[in-house]
mmCIF file of C-alpha atoms in Angstrom:
data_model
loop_
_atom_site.group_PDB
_atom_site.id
_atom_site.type_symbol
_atom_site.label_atom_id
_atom_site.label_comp_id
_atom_site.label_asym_id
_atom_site.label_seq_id
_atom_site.Cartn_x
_atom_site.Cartn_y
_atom_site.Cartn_z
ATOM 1 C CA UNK A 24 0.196 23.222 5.071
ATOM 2 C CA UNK A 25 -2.618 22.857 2.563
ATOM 3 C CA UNK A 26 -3.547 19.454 1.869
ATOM 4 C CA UNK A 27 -2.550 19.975 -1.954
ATOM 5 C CA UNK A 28 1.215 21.064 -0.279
ATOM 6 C CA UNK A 29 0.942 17.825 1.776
ATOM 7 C CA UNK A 30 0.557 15.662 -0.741
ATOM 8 C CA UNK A 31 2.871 17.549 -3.407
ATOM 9 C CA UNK A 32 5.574 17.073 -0.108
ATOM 10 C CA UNK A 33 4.444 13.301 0.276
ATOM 11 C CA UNK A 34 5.434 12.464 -3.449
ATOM 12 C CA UNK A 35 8.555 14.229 -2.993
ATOM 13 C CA UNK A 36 9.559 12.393 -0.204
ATOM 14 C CA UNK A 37 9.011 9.189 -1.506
ATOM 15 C CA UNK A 38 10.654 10.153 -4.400
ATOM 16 C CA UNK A 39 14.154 10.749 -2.861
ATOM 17 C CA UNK A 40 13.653 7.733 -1.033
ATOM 18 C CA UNK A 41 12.914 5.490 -4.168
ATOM 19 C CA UNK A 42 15.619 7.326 -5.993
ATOM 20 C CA UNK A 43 18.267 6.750 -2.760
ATOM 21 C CA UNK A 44 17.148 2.767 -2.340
ATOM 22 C CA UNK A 45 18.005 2.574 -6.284
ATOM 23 C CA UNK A 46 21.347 4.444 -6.499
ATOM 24 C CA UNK A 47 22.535 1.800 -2.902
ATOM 25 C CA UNK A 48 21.182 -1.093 -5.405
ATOM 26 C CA UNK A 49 23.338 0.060 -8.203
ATOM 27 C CA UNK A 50 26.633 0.316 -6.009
ATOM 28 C CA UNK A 51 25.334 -2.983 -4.454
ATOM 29 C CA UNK A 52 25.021 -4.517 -7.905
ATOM 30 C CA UNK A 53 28.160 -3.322 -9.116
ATOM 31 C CA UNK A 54 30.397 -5.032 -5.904
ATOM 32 C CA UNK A 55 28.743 -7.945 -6.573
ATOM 33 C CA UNK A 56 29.715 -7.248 -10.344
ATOM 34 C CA UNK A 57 33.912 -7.289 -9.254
ATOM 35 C CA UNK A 58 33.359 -10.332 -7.065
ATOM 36 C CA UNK A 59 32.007 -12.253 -10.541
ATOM 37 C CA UNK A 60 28.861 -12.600 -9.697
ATOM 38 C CA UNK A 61 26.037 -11.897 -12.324
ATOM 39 C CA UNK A 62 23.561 -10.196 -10.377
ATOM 40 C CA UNK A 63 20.652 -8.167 -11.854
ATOM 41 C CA UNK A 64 18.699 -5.603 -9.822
ATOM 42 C CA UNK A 65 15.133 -5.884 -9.133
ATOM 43 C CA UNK A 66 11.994 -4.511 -7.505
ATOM 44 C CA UNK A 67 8.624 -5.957 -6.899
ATOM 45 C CA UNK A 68 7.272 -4.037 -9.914
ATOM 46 C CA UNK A 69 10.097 -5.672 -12.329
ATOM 47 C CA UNK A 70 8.549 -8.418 -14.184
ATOM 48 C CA UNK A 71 5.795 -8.464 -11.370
ATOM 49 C CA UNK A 72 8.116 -10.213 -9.190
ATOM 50 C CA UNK A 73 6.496 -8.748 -5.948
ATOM 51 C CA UNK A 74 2.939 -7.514 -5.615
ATOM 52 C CA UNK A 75 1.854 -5.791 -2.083
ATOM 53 C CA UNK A 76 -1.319 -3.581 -1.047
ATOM 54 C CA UNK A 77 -1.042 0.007 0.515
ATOM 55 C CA UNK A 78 -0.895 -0.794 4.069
ATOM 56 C CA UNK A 79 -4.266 0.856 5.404
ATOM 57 C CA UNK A 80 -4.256 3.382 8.341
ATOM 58 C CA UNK A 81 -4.858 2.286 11.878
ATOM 59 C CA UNK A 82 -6.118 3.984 15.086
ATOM 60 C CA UNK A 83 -3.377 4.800 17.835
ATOM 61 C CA UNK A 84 -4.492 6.085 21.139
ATOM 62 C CA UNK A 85 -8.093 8.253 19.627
ATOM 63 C CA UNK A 86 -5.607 8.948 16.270
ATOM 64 C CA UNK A 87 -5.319 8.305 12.831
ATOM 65 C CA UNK A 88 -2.153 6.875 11.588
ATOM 66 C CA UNK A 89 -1.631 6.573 7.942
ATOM 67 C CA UNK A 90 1.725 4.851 6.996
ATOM 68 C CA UNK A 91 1.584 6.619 3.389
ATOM 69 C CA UNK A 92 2.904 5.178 0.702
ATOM 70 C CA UNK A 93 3.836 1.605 2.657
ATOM 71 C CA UNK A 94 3.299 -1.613 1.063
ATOM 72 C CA UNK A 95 2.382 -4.827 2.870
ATOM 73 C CA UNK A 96 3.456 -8.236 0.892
ATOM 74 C CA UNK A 97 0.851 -10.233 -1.135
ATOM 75 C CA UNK A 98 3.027 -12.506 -3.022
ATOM 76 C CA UNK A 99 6.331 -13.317 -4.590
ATOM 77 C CA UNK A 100 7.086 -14.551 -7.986
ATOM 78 C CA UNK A 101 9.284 -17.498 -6.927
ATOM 79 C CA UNK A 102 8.963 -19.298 -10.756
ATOM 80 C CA UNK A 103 9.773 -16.201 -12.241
ATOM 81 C CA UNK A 104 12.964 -15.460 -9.886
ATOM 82 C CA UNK A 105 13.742 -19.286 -10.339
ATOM 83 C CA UNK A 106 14.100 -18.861 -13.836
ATOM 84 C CA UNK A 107 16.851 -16.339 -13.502
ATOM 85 C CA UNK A 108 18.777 -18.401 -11.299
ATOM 86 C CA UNK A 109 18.727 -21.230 -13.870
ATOM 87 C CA UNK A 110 19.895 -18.934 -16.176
ATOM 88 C CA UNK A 111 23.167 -18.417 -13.707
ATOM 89 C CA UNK A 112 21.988 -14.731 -12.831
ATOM 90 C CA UNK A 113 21.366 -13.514 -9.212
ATOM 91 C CA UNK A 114 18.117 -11.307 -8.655
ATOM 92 C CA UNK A 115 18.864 -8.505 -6.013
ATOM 93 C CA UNK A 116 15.865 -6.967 -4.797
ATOM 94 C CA UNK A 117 15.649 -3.423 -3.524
ATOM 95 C CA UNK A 118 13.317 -3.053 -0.871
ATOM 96 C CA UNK A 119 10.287 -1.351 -3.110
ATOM 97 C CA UNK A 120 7.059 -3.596 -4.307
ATOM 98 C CA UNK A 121 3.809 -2.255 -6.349
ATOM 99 C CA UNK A 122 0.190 -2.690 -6.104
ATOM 100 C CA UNK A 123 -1.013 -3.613 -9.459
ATOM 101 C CA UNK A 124 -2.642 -0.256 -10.122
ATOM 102 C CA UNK A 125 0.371 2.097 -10.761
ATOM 103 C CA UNK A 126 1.781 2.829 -7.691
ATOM 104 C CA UNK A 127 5.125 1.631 -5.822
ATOM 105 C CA UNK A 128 5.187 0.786 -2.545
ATOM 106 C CA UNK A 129 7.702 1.215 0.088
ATOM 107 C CA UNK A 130 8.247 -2.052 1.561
ATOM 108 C CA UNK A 131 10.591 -3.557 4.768
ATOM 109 C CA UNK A 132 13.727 -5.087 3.433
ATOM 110 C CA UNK A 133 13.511 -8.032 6.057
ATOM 111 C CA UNK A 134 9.950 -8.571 4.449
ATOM 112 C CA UNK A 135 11.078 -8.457 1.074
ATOM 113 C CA UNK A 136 14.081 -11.113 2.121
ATOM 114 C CA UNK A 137 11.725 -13.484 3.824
ATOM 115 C CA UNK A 138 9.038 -13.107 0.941
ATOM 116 C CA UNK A 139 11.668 -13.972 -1.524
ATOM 117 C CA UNK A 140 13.130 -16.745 0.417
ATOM 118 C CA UNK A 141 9.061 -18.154 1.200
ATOM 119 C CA UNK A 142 8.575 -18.283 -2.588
ATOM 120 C CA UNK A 143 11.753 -19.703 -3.927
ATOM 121 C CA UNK A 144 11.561 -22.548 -0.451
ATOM 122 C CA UNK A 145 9.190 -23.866 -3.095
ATOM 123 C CA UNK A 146 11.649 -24.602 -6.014
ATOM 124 C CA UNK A 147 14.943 -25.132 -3.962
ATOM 125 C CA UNK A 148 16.514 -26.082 -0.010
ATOM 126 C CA UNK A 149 16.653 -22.184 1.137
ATOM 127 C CA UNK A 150 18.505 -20.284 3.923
ATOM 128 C CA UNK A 151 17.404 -17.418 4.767
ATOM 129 C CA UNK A 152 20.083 -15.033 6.430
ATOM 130 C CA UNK A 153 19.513 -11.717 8.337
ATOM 131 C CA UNK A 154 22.080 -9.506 7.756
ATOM 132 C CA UNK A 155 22.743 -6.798 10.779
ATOM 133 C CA UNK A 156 25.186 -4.865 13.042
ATOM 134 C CA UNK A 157 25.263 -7.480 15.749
ATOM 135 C CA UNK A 158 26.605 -11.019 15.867
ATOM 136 C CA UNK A 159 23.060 -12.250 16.334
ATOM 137 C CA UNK A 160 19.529 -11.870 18.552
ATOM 138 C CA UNK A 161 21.298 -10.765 22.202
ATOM 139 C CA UNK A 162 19.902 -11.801 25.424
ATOM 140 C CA UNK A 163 21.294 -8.479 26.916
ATOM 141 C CA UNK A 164 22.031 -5.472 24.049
ATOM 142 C CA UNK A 165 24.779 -4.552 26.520
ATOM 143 C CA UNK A 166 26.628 -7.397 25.750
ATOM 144 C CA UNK A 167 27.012 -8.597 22.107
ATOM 145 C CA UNK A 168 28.423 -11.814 23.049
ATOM 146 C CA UNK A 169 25.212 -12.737 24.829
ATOM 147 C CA UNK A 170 23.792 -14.019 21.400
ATOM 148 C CA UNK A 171 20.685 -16.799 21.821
ATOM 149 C CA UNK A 172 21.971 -19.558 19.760
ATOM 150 C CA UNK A 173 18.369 -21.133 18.766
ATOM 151 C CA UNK A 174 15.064 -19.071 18.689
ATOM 152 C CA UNK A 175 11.573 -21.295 18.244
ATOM 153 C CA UNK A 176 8.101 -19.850 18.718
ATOM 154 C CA UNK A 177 7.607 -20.743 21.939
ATOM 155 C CA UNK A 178 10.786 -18.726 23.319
ATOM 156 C CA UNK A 179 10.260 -16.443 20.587
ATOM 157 C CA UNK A 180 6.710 -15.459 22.512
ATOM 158 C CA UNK A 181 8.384 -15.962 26.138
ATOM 159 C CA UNK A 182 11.487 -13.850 24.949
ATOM 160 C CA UNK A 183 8.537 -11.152 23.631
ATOM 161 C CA UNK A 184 6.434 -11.275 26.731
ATOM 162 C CA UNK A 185 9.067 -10.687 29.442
ATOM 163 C CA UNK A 186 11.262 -7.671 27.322
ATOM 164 C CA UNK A 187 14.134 -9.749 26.486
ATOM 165 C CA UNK A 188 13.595 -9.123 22.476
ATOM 166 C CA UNK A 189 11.659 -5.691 21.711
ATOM 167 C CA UNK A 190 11.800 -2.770 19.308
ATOM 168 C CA UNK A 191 12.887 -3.449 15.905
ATOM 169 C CA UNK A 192 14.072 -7.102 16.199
ATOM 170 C CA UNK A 193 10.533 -7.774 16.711
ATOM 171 C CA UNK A 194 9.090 -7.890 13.178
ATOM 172 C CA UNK A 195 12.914 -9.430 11.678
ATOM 173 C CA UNK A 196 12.286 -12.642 14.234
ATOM 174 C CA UNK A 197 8.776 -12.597 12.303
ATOM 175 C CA UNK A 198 9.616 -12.262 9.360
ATOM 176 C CA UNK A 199 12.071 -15.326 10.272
ATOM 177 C CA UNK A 200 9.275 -17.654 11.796
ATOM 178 C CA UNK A 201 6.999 -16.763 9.115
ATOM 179 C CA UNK A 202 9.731 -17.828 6.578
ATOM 180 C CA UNK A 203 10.437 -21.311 8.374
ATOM 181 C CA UNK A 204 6.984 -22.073 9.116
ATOM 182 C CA UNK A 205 6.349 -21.434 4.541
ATOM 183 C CA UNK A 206 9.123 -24.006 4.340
ATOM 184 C CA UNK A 207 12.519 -22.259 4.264
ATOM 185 C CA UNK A 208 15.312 -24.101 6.073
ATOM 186 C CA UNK A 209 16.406 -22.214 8.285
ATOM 187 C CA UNK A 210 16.952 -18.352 9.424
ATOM 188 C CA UNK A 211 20.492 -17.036 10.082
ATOM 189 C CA UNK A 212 20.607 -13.367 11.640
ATOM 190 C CA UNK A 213 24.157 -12.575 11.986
ATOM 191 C CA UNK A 214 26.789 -9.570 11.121
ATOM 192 C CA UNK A 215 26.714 -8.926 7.689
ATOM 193 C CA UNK A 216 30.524 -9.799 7.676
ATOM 194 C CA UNK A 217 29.178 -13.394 8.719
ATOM 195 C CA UNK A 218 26.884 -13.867 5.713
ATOM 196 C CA UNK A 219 28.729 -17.087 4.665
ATOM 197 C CA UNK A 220 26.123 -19.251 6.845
ATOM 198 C CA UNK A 221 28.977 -20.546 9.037
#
């Protein structure tokens, strides 16, 4: 494929992907609509609520991996998404930022929560909750009752360095730490059915 192709096939790509992430934030919006809630649909490029940079490539093993068109965070408006929770609305932020110069970024959801969360920790007492298939981090994935009732750095790191948290709950635990150590309360990761904080 010609690197004209490539790119052409790049675009299109993250195309479908921006359009899917906005048509899930519309049905989102419009549940949250029935349950009375006024929520209004964001991303980081509405009203410059979240700005990130193209995250750059990085050499794997001798090779060049470029993560395309993947933003890391820079910062989140918290005054700005303040202001439309004093005015008794409820920003909802789909998981796409920008760069400043014209381009959107595909960006983590569990970065975009924590970001959010980090800037608002600011203006009001914030929990942060993790939303997931399990009831929680699991001590054994076999088991899902085997959930690890309080994570700190320190067991975070022990719980990294001997296997018993890998893969993809790696960057969400993070994200988490990062948020508490910025100032939010505290990090719930639970089912999404559980997303009451209790």
């Amino acid at each position: 494929m010609g690197l004209g192709l490539h790119r052409l096939a790049v675009g299109l790509v993250f195309a479908v992907v921006a359009f899917l992430n906005r048509l899930v934030h519309q049905e989102f919006l419009v549940a949250l609509q029935a349950f009375g809630i006024n929520a209004l649909g964001l991303t980081g490029a509405d009203a410059n609520a979240i700005r990130s940079h193209k995250r750059p490539p990085v050499v794997v093993d001798g090779s060049s991996v470029d993560y395309g068109w993947v933003g890391d965070v820079d910062a989140a408006d918290g005054n700005m998404l303040s202001r439309l929770i004093e005015a008794g609305i409820t920003p909802v932020m789909a998981p796409l930022t920008h760069d400043g110069e014209g381009h959107i970024l595909n960006t983590n959801a569990d970065t975009i929560a924590s970001e959010t969360a980090k800037a608002l920790a600011a203006i009001y007492d914030v929990t942060l909750i993790f939303s997931f298939e399990k009831k929680g981090v699991l001590s054994n994935p076999d088991d899902d009752d085997s959930v690890i009732p309080v994570i700190t750095r320190t067991l975070y790191n022990e719980y990294k360095a001997d296997g018993t948290i890998s893969g993809g709950m790696l960057p969400k635990i993070e994200n988490a730490l990062n948020a508490v150590d910025a100032g939010v309360s505290k990090v719930i990761i639970t089912l999404a059915t559980a997303i009451d904080g209790k």
